[in-house]
Short mmCIF file of C-alpha atoms in Angstrom, two decimals:
data_model
loop_
_atom_site.label_atom_id
_atom_site.label_comp_id
_atom_site.label_asym_id
_atom_site.label_seq_id
_atom_site.Cartn_x
_atom_site.Cartn_y
_atom_site.Cartn_z
CA UNK A 183 0.06 0.32 -0.67
CA UNK A 184 2.63 2.29 0.09
CA UNK A 185 4.00 3.74 -3.08
CA UNK A 186 2.12 1.84 -5.85
CA UNK A 187 -0.86 0.20 -4.82
CA UNK A 188 -1.08 -3.32 -6.12
CA UNK A 189 -3.64 -6.28 -5.32
CA UNK A 190 -3.40 -9.72 -7.00
CA UNK A 191 -3.70 -12.72 -5.86
CA UNK A 192 -0.37 -14.84 -3.81
CA UNK A 193 -0.73 -17.67 -6.08
CA UNK A 194 -1.84 -16.24 -10.02
CA UNK A 195 0.93 -13.08 -10.25
CA UNK A 196 0.41 -12.03 -13.15
CA UNK A 197 -3.79 -12.01 -11.87
CA UNK A 198 -3.74 -8.46 -10.70
CA UNK A 199 -6.85 -5.63 -10.24
CA UNK A 200 -6.19 -2.19 -11.29
CA UNK A 201 -9.23 -0.60 -10.65
CA UNK A 202 -7.84 2.85 -8.56
CA UNK A 203 -11.54 2.52 -6.31
CA UNK A 204 -11.44 -1.21 -6.17
CA UNK A 205 -7.77 -0.98 -4.60
CA UNK A 206 -9.51 2.04 -2.75
CA UNK A 207 -11.69 -0.08 -1.25
CA UNK A 208 -9.68 -2.75 -0.31
CA UNK A 209 -7.28 -0.73 1.75
CA UNK A 210 -10.19 0.82 2.91
CA UNK A 211 -11.21 -2.44 4.82
CA UNK A 212 -8.01 -3.49 5.52
CA UNK A 213 -6.95 -1.03 7.49
CA UNK A 214 -10.30 -0.22 9.81
CA UNK A 215 -11.39 -0.78 12.62
CA UNK A 216 -12.23 -5.26 12.87
CA UNK A 217 -11.68 -5.09 9.19
CA UNK A 218 -15.69 -4.04 8.40
CA UNK A 219 -16.91 -1.15 6.90
CA UNK A 220 -19.75 -0.15 6.47
CA UNK A 221 -21.44 0.71 3.14
CA UNK A 222 -22.41 4.02 4.21
CA UNK A 223 -19.27 4.85 5.35
CA UNK A 224 -17.26 3.53 1.33
CA UNK A 225 -20.09 4.70 -0.86
CA UNK A 226 -19.28 8.22 0.76
CA UNK A 227 -15.47 7.85 1.27
CA UNK A 228 -15.14 6.00 -2.40
CA UNK A 229 -17.50 7.74 -4.49
CA UNK A 230 -19.44 11.47 -2.73
CA UNK A 231 -21.56 13.00 -1.21
CA UNK A 232 -23.99 11.99 -4.11
CA UNK A 233 -27.78 11.23 -4.06
CA UNK A 234 -28.23 7.02 -1.41
CA UNK A 235 -29.02 5.79 -4.43
CA UNK A 236 -26.47 6.16 -6.92
CA UNK A 237 -24.03 5.48 -4.17
CA UNK A 238 -26.11 2.50 -3.75
CA UNK A 239 -25.35 1.76 -6.99
CA UNK A 240 -22.06 2.40 -7.85
CA UNK A 241 -20.74 0.00 -4.76
CA UNK A 242 -22.51 -2.95 -6.04
CA UNK A 243 -21.36 -2.65 -9.26
CA UNK A 244 -17.95 -2.58 -7.99
CA UNK A 245 -18.31 -5.45 -5.69
CA UNK A 246 -20.05 -7.03 -9.14
CA UNK A 247 -16.48 -6.24 -10.35
CA UNK A 248 -14.25 -7.34 -8.32
CA UNK A 249 -17.07 -11.40 -7.38
CA UNK A 250 -15.80 -11.53 -11.34
CA UNK A 251 -11.91 -11.17 -10.11
CA UNK A 252 -11.75 -13.02 -7.16
CA UNK A 253 -14.44 -15.39 -8.69
CA UNK A 254 -15.45 -18.54 -5.83
CA UNK A 255 -13.23 -17.35 -3.39
CA UNK A 256 -14.17 -14.27 -2.92
CA UNK A 257 -17.27 -15.02 -0.42
CA UNK A 258 -14.33 -16.76 1.74
CA UNK A 259 -11.60 -13.14 1.69
CA UNK A 260 -15.70 -10.56 1.53
CA UNK A 261 -18.72 -11.14 3.94
CA UNK A 262 -20.76 -9.12 2.49
CA UNK A 263 -24.29 -8.02 4.39
CA UNK A 264 -26.97 -5.23 3.35
CA UNK A 265 -25.07 -3.22 6.34
CA UNK A 266 -21.06 -3.10 5.64
CA UNK A 267 -18.53 -5.19 4.46
CA UNK A 268 -15.85 -7.40 6.36
CA UNK A 269 -12.97 -9.01 4.75
CA UNK A 270 -10.91 -11.57 5.86
CA UNK A 271 -7.07 -10.70 7.59
CA UNK A 272 -6.54 -14.27 7.67
CA UNK A 273 -6.88 -14.40 3.40
CA UNK A 274 -4.45 -11.24 2.74
CA UNK A 275 -1.27 -10.61 3.10
CA UNK A 276 -0.48 -6.69 3.85
CA UNK A 277 4.11 -5.62 2.01
CA UNK A 278 5.38 -3.09 1.83
CA UNK A 279 6.96 -0.19 3.99
CA UNK A 280 7.24 3.50 4.22
CA UNK A 281 10.35 4.05 2.05
CA UNK A 282 8.85 2.73 -1.04
CA UNK A 283 6.83 6.44 -0.75
CA UNK A 284 3.61 7.98 0.23
CA UNK A 285 1.07 5.88 0.87
CA UNK A 286 -1.57 5.22 -1.34
CA UNK A 287 1.07 7.34 -4.19
CA UNK A 288 -0.79 5.85 -7.75
CA UNK A 289 -4.74 6.05 -6.98
CA UNK A 290 -6.33 9.15 -8.23
CA UNK A 291 -9.34 8.90 -6.21
CA UNK A 292 -11.02 12.74 -5.78
CA UNK A 293 -13.21 12.39 -3.43
CA UNK A 294 -12.03 14.60 -0.82
CA UNK A 295 -13.55 11.74 2.18
CA UNK A 296 -10.56 9.22 0.23
CA UNK A 297 -8.36 12.19 0.25
CA UNK A 298 -8.49 13.34 4.72
CA UNK A 299 -9.13 10.14 5.29
CA UNK A 300 -5.68 9.34 2.73
CA UNK A 301 -3.43 12.12 4.31
CA UNK A 302 -4.44 11.64 7.91
CA UNK A 303 -2.50 8.57 7.78
CA UNK A 304 0.75 9.93 5.25
CA UNK A 305 0.65 11.80 8.83
CA UNK A 306 1.35 8.82 9.91
CA UNK A 307 1.93 5.70 8.52
CA UNK A 308 2.48 3.53 11.77
CA UNK A 309 -0.06 1.97 12.56
CA UNK A 310 -0.82 0.98 8.19
CA UNK A 311 3.61 0.43 9.09
CA UNK A 312 2.49 -2.40 11.10
CA UNK A 313 -0.33 -4.00 9.25
CA UNK A 314 2.65 -5.67 6.93
CA UNK A 315 2.69 -8.73 9.53
CA UNK A 316 1.75 -11.78 7.81
CA UNK A 317 5.35 -13.93 8.81
CA UNK A 318 6.50 -15.51 5.76
CA UNK A 319 7.60 -18.59 8.11
CA UNK A 320 6.82 -21.66 8.55
CA UNK A 321 7.37 -25.17 10.26
CA UNK A 322 8.18 -24.47 13.66
CA UNK A 323 8.47 -22.67 15.68
CA UNK A 324 8.53 -22.21 19.83
CA UNK A 325 5.37 -19.24 20.92
CA UNK A 326 5.44 -19.29 24.52
CA UNK A 327 8.24 -18.19 26.24
CA UNK A 328 10.03 -19.79 28.27
CA UNK A 329 11.08 -19.62 31.72
CA UNK A 330 13.78 -21.14 34.29
CA UNK A 331 14.16 -20.29 38.16
CA UNK A 332 17.18 -21.65 39.04
CA UNK A 333 17.92 -22.40 43.07
CA UNK A 334 19.22 -19.36 45.12
CA UNK A 335 22.96 -19.18 45.67
CA UNK A 336 23.55 -18.88 49.52
CA UNK A 337 27.44 -19.05 51.86
CA UNK A 338 28.37 -22.12 51.78
CA UNK A 339 28.23 -24.31 54.55
CA UNK A 340 24.76 -23.70 55.29
CA UNK A 341 22.80 -27.12 54.04
CA UNK A 342 19.34 -25.47 55.45
CA UNK A 343 19.20 -22.56 53.69
CA UNK A 344 20.84 -24.36 50.73
CA UNK A 345 17.07 -26.46 50.78
CA UNK A 346 15.33 -23.26 51.18
CA UNK A 347 16.91 -21.41 48.48
CA UNK A 348 16.66 -24.74 46.54
CA UNK A 349 12.79 -25.17 47.22
CA UNK A 350 12.37 -21.74 46.33
CA UNK A 351 12.91 -22.14 42.91
CA UNK A 352 11.29 -25.95 43.01
CA UNK A 353 8.03 -24.23 44.21
CA UNK A 354 7.96 -21.10 41.74
CA UNK A 355 8.44 -23.10 38.78
CA UNK A 356 5.34 -25.20 39.50
CA UNK A 357 3.54 -22.46 40.44
CA UNK A 358 4.55 -20.55 36.88
CA UNK A 359 4.26 -24.20 35.19
CA UNK A 360 0.55 -23.56 36.10
CA UNK A 361 0.08 -20.56 32.70
CA UNK A 362 -0.94 -21.91 29.33
CA UNK A 363 2.00 -18.77 28.50
CA UNK A 364 4.74 -20.56 29.64
CA UNK A 365 6.97 -22.85 29.00
CA UNK A 366 9.06 -23.88 32.22
CA UNK A 367 12.58 -25.31 32.00
CA UNK A 368 12.40 -28.26 34.13
CA UNK A 369 13.84 -27.51 38.24
CA UNK A 370 16.15 -30.60 37.56
CA UNK A 371 17.62 -29.12 34.78
CA UNK A 372 17.27 -25.86 36.31
CA UNK A 373 19.37 -26.94 39.01
CA UNK A 374 21.93 -28.57 37.36
CA UNK A 375 23.03 -25.89 35.76
CA UNK A 376 23.23 -23.35 39.12
CA UNK A 377 26.38 -25.70 39.97
CA UNK A 378 28.65 -23.62 37.28
CA UNK A 379 28.87 -20.44 37.59
CA UNK A 380 26.46 -18.46 35.93
CA UNK A 381 26.98 -16.37 32.84
CA UNK A 382 23.67 -15.50 31.14
CA UNK A 383 25.39 -16.53 27.22
CA UNK A 384 25.69 -20.21 28.67
CA UNK A 385 22.02 -20.11 30.39
CA UNK A 386 20.56 -18.68 27.84
CA UNK A 387 22.48 -21.09 25.27
CA UNK A 388 21.79 -24.43 26.86
CA UNK A 389 19.07 -23.80 27.75
CA UNK A 390 17.34 -21.80 25.04
CA UNK A 391 15.61 -20.16 27.72
CA UNK A 392 13.47 -16.44 27.64
CA UNK A 393 13.60 -15.22 30.64
CA UNK A 394 15.82 -16.95 34.12
CA UNK A 395 14.64 -16.05 37.62
CA UNK A 396 18.18 -16.16 39.63
CA UNK A 397 18.62 -15.08 43.71
CA UNK A 398 21.10 -15.37 46.93
CA UNK A 399 19.58 -15.58 50.98
CA UNK A 400 21.46 -15.40 53.54
CA UNK A 401 21.05 -14.90 56.95
CA UNK A 402 21.38 -11.29 58.86
CA UNK A 403 21.39 -11.59 62.49
CA UNK A 404 17.77 -12.95 63.71
CA UNK A 405 16.75 -12.41 60.39
CA UNK A 406 16.66 -14.46 56.43
CA UNK A 407 17.42 -12.33 53.42
CA UNK A 408 16.43 -12.98 49.68
CA UNK A 409 17.48 -11.02 46.70
CA UNK A 410 15.52 -11.90 43.68
CA UNK A 411 16.54 -10.82 40.50
CA UNK A 412 14.48 -11.82 37.11
CA UNK A 413 16.44 -11.02 33.88
CA UNK A 414 15.06 -11.08 30.40
CA UNK A 415 18.56 -12.91 28.92
CA UNK A 416 17.97 -12.38 25.64
CA UNK A 417 19.31 -9.00 26.24
CA UNK A 418 21.10 -8.71 29.57
CA UNK A 419 17.96 -6.65 30.52
CA UNK A 420 16.54 -7.19 34.39
CA UNK A 421 13.30 -6.48 34.60
CA UNK A 422 13.28 -6.25 38.54
CA UNK A 423 13.88 -7.43 41.49
CA UNK A 424 12.32 -8.04 45.02
CA UNK A 425 14.08 -7.83 48.30
CA UNK A 426 12.24 -9.79 50.66
CA UNK A 427 12.47 -10.44 54.30
CA UNK A 428 11.34 -12.20 56.96
CA UNK A 429 12.58 -13.22 60.98
CA UNK A 430 14.14 -16.78 59.81
CA UNK A 431 11.71 -18.36 62.55
CA UNK A 432 8.61 -17.26 60.99
CA UNK A 433 9.95 -18.86 57.31
CA UNK A 434 7.91 -21.96 56.72
CA UNK A 435 4.97 -19.05 57.35
CA UNK A 436 6.34 -15.98 54.91
CA UNK A 437 7.79 -17.95 52.47
CA UNK A 438 3.89 -18.82 50.61
CA UNK A 439 3.45 -15.33 50.20
CA UNK A 440 7.26 -14.66 49.38
CA UNK A 441 5.95 -17.57 46.50
CA UNK A 442 2.93 -15.98 45.63
CA UNK A 443 4.69 -12.09 45.48
CA UNK A 444 7.86 -13.68 43.24
CA UNK A 445 5.36 -15.73 40.02
CA UNK A 446 2.40 -13.02 40.02
CA UNK A 447 5.23 -10.28 39.94
CA UNK A 448 6.71 -13.17 36.95
CA UNK A 449 3.53 -12.31 35.25
CA UNK A 450 2.84 -8.79 35.78
CA UNK A 451 6.53 -8.04 33.64
CA UNK A 452 6.63 -11.06 30.79
CA UNK A 453 3.49 -8.83 29.71
CA UNK A 454 3.64 -6.29 30.42
CA UNK A 455 6.69 -5.77 28.55
CA UNK A 456 6.46 -8.58 26.01
CA UNK A 457 2.56 -5.64 24.92
CA UNK A 458 5.01 -2.96 24.45
CA UNK A 459 7.46 -4.08 22.79
CA UNK A 460 4.82 -5.40 20.80
CA UNK A 461 2.94 -1.57 20.85
CA UNK A 462 6.52 -0.37 19.45
CA UNK A 463 8.07 -3.19 16.69
CA UNK A 464 6.32 -4.37 13.58
CA UNK A 465 5.14 -6.98 14.01
CA UNK A 466 7.54 -9.73 11.08
CA UNK A 467 10.10 -8.49 12.84
CA UNK A 468 8.79 -9.79 16.52
CA UNK A 469 10.20 -12.55 18.18
CA UNK A 470 8.33 -15.99 17.69
CA UNK A 471 7.73 -16.16 21.45
CA UNK A 472 6.57 -13.08 22.38
CA UNK A 473 2.71 -12.91 19.46
CA UNK A 474 0.90 -15.44 21.71
CA UNK A 475 1.54 -13.88 25.61
CA UNK A 476 1.41 -10.35 23.84
CA UNK A 477 -1.80 -11.20 21.75
CA UNK A 478 -3.64 -12.37 24.81
CA UNK A 479 -1.97 -9.44 27.05
CA UNK A 480 -3.75 -6.78 24.53
CA UNK A 481 -7.18 -8.30 24.10
CA UNK A 482 -7.77 -7.92 28.37
CA UNK A 483 -6.82 -4.26 28.42
CA UNK A 484 -9.41 -2.08 27.91
CA UNK A 485 -8.52 0.48 25.25
CA UNK A 486 -10.08 -0.64 22.05
CA UNK A 487 -6.97 -0.06 20.58
CA UNK A 488 -5.30 -2.82 22.90
CA UNK A 489 -8.49 -5.32 21.56
CA UNK A 490 -7.38 -4.60 17.67
CA UNK A 491 -3.86 -5.28 18.39
CA UNK A 492 -4.29 -7.77 19.67
CA UNK A 493 -5.93 -10.29 17.02
CA UNK A 494 -3.16 -8.61 15.39
CA UNK A 495 -0.81 -10.58 17.50
CA UNK A 496 -2.80 -13.89 17.80
CA UNK A 497 -3.00 -13.91 13.37
CA UNK A 498 0.60 -13.61 13.34
CA UNK A 499 1.85 -16.34 15.50
CA UNK A 500 -1.07 -17.95 13.50
CA UNK A 501 0.74 -17.49 9.95
CA UNK A 502 4.03 -17.87 12.32
CA UNK A 503 2.78 -21.91 14.07
CA UNK A 504 -0.27 -23.23 12.10
CA UNK A 505 -0.50 -26.44 14.20
CA UNK A 506 -0.48 -24.94 17.62
CA UNK A 507 -4.33 -24.58 19.47
CA UNK A 508 -2.90 -22.72 21.96
CA UNK A 509 -2.77 -19.65 19.42
CA UNK A 510 -6.58 -21.16 18.09
CA UNK A 511 -7.80 -21.38 21.30
CA UNK A 512 -6.88 -17.86 22.55
CA UNK A 513 -8.27 -16.39 18.28
CA UNK A 514 -11.46 -17.96 19.80
CA UNK A 515 -11.84 -15.84 22.68
CA UNK A 516 -11.08 -13.46 21.15
CA UNK A 517 -14.71 -13.24 19.67
CA UNK A 518 -16.07 -14.07 22.80
CA UNK A 519 -14.57 -11.39 24.69
CA UNK A 520 -15.48 -8.86 21.23
CA UNK A 521 -18.79 -9.73 22.02
CA UNK A 522 -18.24 -9.49 25.81
CA UNK A 523 -16.84 -5.87 25.50
CA UNK A 524 -20.16 -4.40 23.21
CA UNK A 525 -17.38 -4.54 20.09
CA UNK A 526 -19.00 -7.28 18.24
CA UNK A 527 -20.90 -5.42 15.04
CA UNK A 528 -22.33 -9.32 13.68
CA UNK A 529 -22.66 -11.57 17.10
CA UNK A 530 -24.02 -14.82 15.24
CA UNK A 531 -20.50 -14.21 13.05
CA UNK A 532 -18.24 -13.78 15.30
CA UNK A 533 -19.16 -15.91 17.94
CA UNK A 534 -19.13 -18.74 14.28
CA UNK A 535 -15.93 -17.41 14.50
CA UNK A 536 -15.27 -18.59 17.52
CA UNK A 537 -16.49 -21.73 17.58
CA UNK A 538 -14.34 -22.22 14.00
CA UNK A 539 -10.97 -22.00 16.15
CA UNK A 540 -11.64 -23.42 18.49
CA UNK A 541 -12.92 -27.19 16.93
CA UNK A 542 -8.84 -26.02 15.06
CA UNK A 543 -8.22 -26.05 18.39
CA UNK A 544 -8.91 -29.76 19.24
CA UNK A 545 -7.90 -30.90 15.41
CA UNK A 546 -4.94 -30.04 15.99
CA UNK A 547 -5.46 -31.19 19.76
CA UNK A 548 -8.31 -33.19 21.08
CA UNK A 549 -6.39 -33.59 25.06
CA UNK A 550 -6.04 -29.97 24.67
CA UNK A 551 -7.18 -28.27 28.41
CA UNK A 552 -6.94 -24.92 26.81
CA UNK A 553 -8.67 -25.48 23.75
CA UNK A 554 -11.66 -27.84 25.26
CA UNK A 555 -12.00 -25.02 28.04
CA UNK A 556 -12.22 -22.31 25.42
CA UNK A 557 -14.86 -24.08 23.13
CA UNK A 558 -17.24 -24.48 26.46
CA UNK A 559 -16.72 -20.67 27.71
CA UNK A 560 -18.46 -20.37 23.67
CA UNK A 561 -20.51 -23.20 25.11
CA UNK A 562 -21.90 -22.11 28.30
CA UNK A 563 -21.48 -17.70 28.14
CA UNK A 564 -22.81 -16.70 24.11
CA UNK A 565 -25.00 -20.31 23.21
CA UNK A 566 -26.37 -20.85 26.60
CA UNK A 567 -25.87 -24.83 26.53
CA UNK A 568 -24.98 -25.01 30.29
CA UNK A 569 -24.96 -29.24 29.49
CA UNK A 570 -22.29 -28.91 27.17
CA UNK A 571 -20.27 -26.24 28.42
CA UNK A 572 -20.19 -28.36 31.98
CA UNK A 573 -18.44 -31.54 29.52
CA UNK A 574 -15.43 -29.14 27.90
CA UNK A 575 -14.81 -27.85 31.14
CA UNK A 576 -15.19 -31.47 33.27
CA UNK A 577 -12.60 -33.12 30.25
CA UNK A 578 -10.54 -30.16 30.35
CA UNK A 579 -10.03 -30.45 33.95
CA UNK A 580 -9.50 -35.18 34.08
CA UNK A 581 -6.78 -34.11 31.14
CA UNK A 582 -4.88 -31.17 33.02
CA UNK A 583 -6.62 -30.89 36.74
CA UNK A 584 -4.80 -27.47 37.29
CA UNK A 585 -6.01 -25.88 34.24
CA UNK A 586 -7.20 -22.25 35.90
CA UNK A 587 -9.42 -21.13 33.54
CA UNK A 588 -11.55 -23.83 34.12
CA UNK A 589 -11.89 -23.96 37.26
CA UNK A 590 -12.98 -20.27 36.85
CA UNK A 591 -14.93 -20.41 33.92
CA UNK A 592 -17.26 -23.80 35.72
CA UNK A 593 -17.13 -21.70 38.32
CA UNK A 594 -19.00 -18.64 36.44
CA UNK A 595 -21.53 -22.09 35.37
CA UNK A 596 -22.19 -22.89 39.02
CA UNK A 597 -22.84 -19.09 39.27
CA UNK A 598 -24.95 -19.33 36.24
CA UNK A 599 -26.98 -22.15 37.64
CA UNK A 600 -27.91 -20.32 41.06
CA UNK A 601 -24.45 -22.72 42.75
CA UNK A 602 -23.18 -19.89 45.31
CA UNK A 603 -21.11 -22.04 47.90
CA UNK A 604 -20.06 -24.13 44.68
CA UNK A 605 -19.71 -22.02 41.87
CA UNK A 606 -16.75 -19.82 45.32
CA UNK A 607 -15.08 -23.21 45.52
CA UNK A 608 -14.29 -23.33 41.94
CA UNK A 609 -13.27 -20.02 41.16
CA UNK A 610 -11.15 -19.05 44.56
CA UNK A 611 -9.44 -22.37 43.85
CA UNK A 612 -9.25 -21.01 40.04
CA UNK A 613 -7.50 -18.55 42.35
CA UNK A 614 -5.28 -20.22 43.68
CA UNK A 615 -4.43 -21.92 40.92
CA UNK A 616 -3.24 -18.84 38.27
CA UNK A 617 -1.65 -16.83 40.64
CA UNK A 618 1.09 -16.12 37.47
CA UNK A 619 -2.69 -14.76 36.26
CA UNK A 620 -1.36 -11.46 34.32
CA UNK A 621 -5.23 -10.59 34.14
CA UNK A 622 -6.72 -11.53 38.17
CA UNK A 623 -9.65 -8.73 37.64
CA UNK A 624 -10.93 -11.43 35.45
CA UNK A 625 -11.25 -14.17 37.70
CA UNK A 626 -11.55 -11.45 40.67
CA UNK A 627 -14.62 -10.38 37.83
CA UNK A 628 -15.84 -14.06 38.40
CA UNK A 629 -14.47 -14.34 42.33
CA UNK A 630 -17.29 -11.62 43.11
CA UNK A 631 -19.86 -12.81 41.12
CA UNK A 632 -19.83 -16.31 42.39
CA UNK A 633 -19.55 -14.40 45.66
CA UNK A 634 -22.86 -12.64 44.48
CA UNK A 635 -24.82 -16.27 43.98
CA UNK A 636 -23.71 -17.14 47.29
CA UNK A 637 -25.16 -14.21 49.45
CA UNK A 638 -21.41 -13.12 50.59
CA UNK A 639 -22.01 -9.26 49.06
CA UNK A 640 -19.35 -7.75 51.13
CA UNK A 641 -16.94 -10.30 49.16
CA UNK A 642 -18.44 -9.82 46.32
CA UNK A 643 -18.52 -5.17 46.57
CA UNK A 644 -14.18 -6.17 47.64
CA UNK A 645 -13.68 -7.92 44.55
CA UNK A 646 -15.35 -6.12 42.22
CA UNK A 647 -13.30 -3.38 43.10
CA UNK A 648 -10.21 -4.59 43.17
CA UNK A 649 -11.65 -6.29 39.41
CA UNK A 650 -12.02 -2.44 38.44
CA UNK A 651 -9.09 -0.49 40.01
CA UNK A 652 -7.40 -3.18 37.56
CA UNK A 653 -9.66 -2.57 34.50
CA UNK A 654 -12.60 -0.64 34.90
CA UNK A 655 -14.35 -1.21 31.77
CA UNK A 656 -15.11 -4.52 32.59
CA UNK A 657 -19.53 -4.75 32.30
CA UNK A 658 -19.53 -8.32 33.88
CA UNK A 659 -17.81 -6.55 36.82
CA UNK A 660 -19.74 -3.08 36.82
CA UNK A 661 -22.50 -4.68 37.22
CA UNK A 662 -21.77 -7.27 39.98
CA UNK A 663 -20.60 -3.83 41.89
CA UNK A 664 -24.15 -2.73 41.39
CA UNK A 665 -25.71 -5.53 43.25
CA UNK A 666 -24.23 -5.86 45.37
CA UNK A 667 -24.58 -2.59 46.66
CA UNK A 668 -27.49 -2.61 45.92
CA UNK A 669 -28.43 -6.13 48.11
CA UNK A 670 -26.06 -4.67 50.41
CA UNK A 671 -28.91 -0.93 50.61
CA UNK A 672 -25.88 0.93 49.35
CA UNK A 673 -28.75 2.79 46.92
CA UNK A 674 -27.49 6.05 46.25
CA UNK A 675 -24.39 4.18 45.67
CA UNK A 676 -25.79 1.62 43.40
CA UNK A 677 -27.79 4.69 41.67
CA UNK A 678 -24.12 5.97 40.85
CA UNK A 679 -22.77 3.28 39.65
CA UNK A 680 -25.56 2.20 37.26
CA UNK A 681 -24.72 5.85 35.72
CA UNK A 682 -20.96 4.96 35.19
CA UNK A 683 -21.91 1.82 33.81
CA UNK A 684 -24.49 3.35 31.07
CA UNK A 685 -21.99 6.31 30.57
CA UNK A 686 -19.63 3.99 29.75
CA UNK A 687 -21.44 1.20 27.76
CA UNK A 688 -24.79 3.34 26.72
CA UNK A 689 -26.02 0.97 24.00
CA UNK A 690 -26.53 -1.55 27.42
CA UNK A 691 -30.32 -1.81 28.40
CA UNK A 692 -32.55 -4.78 30.27
CA UNK A 693 -33.80 -6.04 27.28
CA UNK A 694 -30.91 -7.32 26.22
CA UNK A 695 -29.59 -8.49 28.42
CA UNK A 696 -32.72 -10.22 29.08
CA UNK A 697 -32.16 -11.88 25.69
CA UNK A 698 -28.09 -12.96 25.44
CA UNK A 699 -26.94 -13.85 29.40
CA UNK A 700 -27.59 -17.67 30.41
CA UNK A 701 -28.45 -16.48 33.72
CA UNK A 702 -30.59 -13.99 33.04
CA UNK A 703 -34.15 -16.97 34.35
CA UNK A 704 -32.30 -18.14 37.16
CA UNK A 705 -32.28 -16.99 40.69
CA UNK A 706 -29.07 -14.52 40.02
CA UNK A 707 -30.60 -13.33 36.55
CA UNK A 708 -33.39 -11.59 38.96
CA UNK A 709 -31.21 -10.34 41.79
CA UNK A 710 -29.83 -8.41 39.06
CA UNK A 711 -32.41 -7.13 36.76
CA UNK A 712 -34.03 -6.01 40.03
CA UNK A 713 -30.70 -4.32 41.32
CA UNK A 714 -29.38 -2.05 38.52
CA UNK A 715 -33.80 -1.68 37.52
CA UNK A 716 -33.84 0.42 40.62
CA UNK A 717 -30.66 1.60 40.91
CA UNK A 718 -31.90 3.57 37.56
CA UNK A 719 -30.99 1.59 34.18
CA UNK A 720 -33.74 0.47 32.03
#
């Protein structure tokens, strides 16, 4: 799209589409949020503010020309409805660089709206540059970052302290390994590596790791002190250091807190530094192991721009690792969240895309606990098929009893079914199993709903507030907070919270909630409806 704009089939380079407005139509779709534009926007941008019927005929003619040129593949590339047109970016490869020339330099489209749009991109081409992302790499790639925790070093001769330092590394490795986003080197390999002089280059080359946890423990009077470092071994950058201390006699009580502190910080550090790198780096230059975690992190951020960028990360990950089931499961979750976040303009189509992604994940690995979990997520939370969702979560837990998201979503299913105490137990287990999860707000949000169903309104409010402190645009949490406040007879605060929800999501209404939410007809759903209605939402 920079310099001369070329649009051609990848499998038949001689078949080039030369019409200026046909090429401009593709450029508008490829650069669109969620890769879709309304028909009215396309008509006005490409043919000006002529009468509606004239613009309608011009767009219809252009689509007819493209259908003839593209042939049977037209419907797999472009989805055309009465209201909008969407392009499937998995079927499109964008190449080029701003150094090739001005954006769409040879497109002689003079309509003022098109010129204004084109010039706005020319002034800042970074967003379009980032679209040039589909990689040519194929074959086995390592799509998850690899982490190693080495035993903490101790002064010579202190055998008791050596056991403690080794135990911390072993437990940290075990906790980190529960995350579907990380690949963790076994503790035995880390222990063997620690027998040598620690050299980052040697560790990186021997174990092929991306991140390394090291540290030291010592006694100082009556205190036991640990200093823990976390390093990006690819760059040698120290990402963080933790200084922990406790009375020597209290180590057994303090150790669990130390571990949670360390492992949570590992998760947040990898997630946030990877997302920062993803925002700054063109996708072709982003290492394989950063793509999945950048996409998973970005989709849980509150900003629309991050959510859209998450799709690019995941599409690129799928292009580089087409046989990796985790990538397609995460893509399925992206489509589910696009519905939950009210970004989707076609709920039915995005639901089908989510199902297609989870089906692909399970085709690649029928024993993927994460793929089964996300498939259950689609069936339970979108299609309201509770029985099938329950079977998916049960199957996931049989394969991997430590699959924290399966515990969490199964707890959510229990919430929808008014099984409050069971939901509390399941969501508590999920939070215990996933101290590394960088999306803690999501775990807190569903745990808040569970406590609401269990009648524990103070705890529900506490968890909702903690969740909103990390992400104040999660509509489920906003609803739960209103209901908890209403149940605690804090009506004025509930009313203010309801106004806040409507300010953030002006299209939300109770009728849609009744139609689409799985628990709308249950006791918990009626509690929500009554509380929202009493708080001023109609």
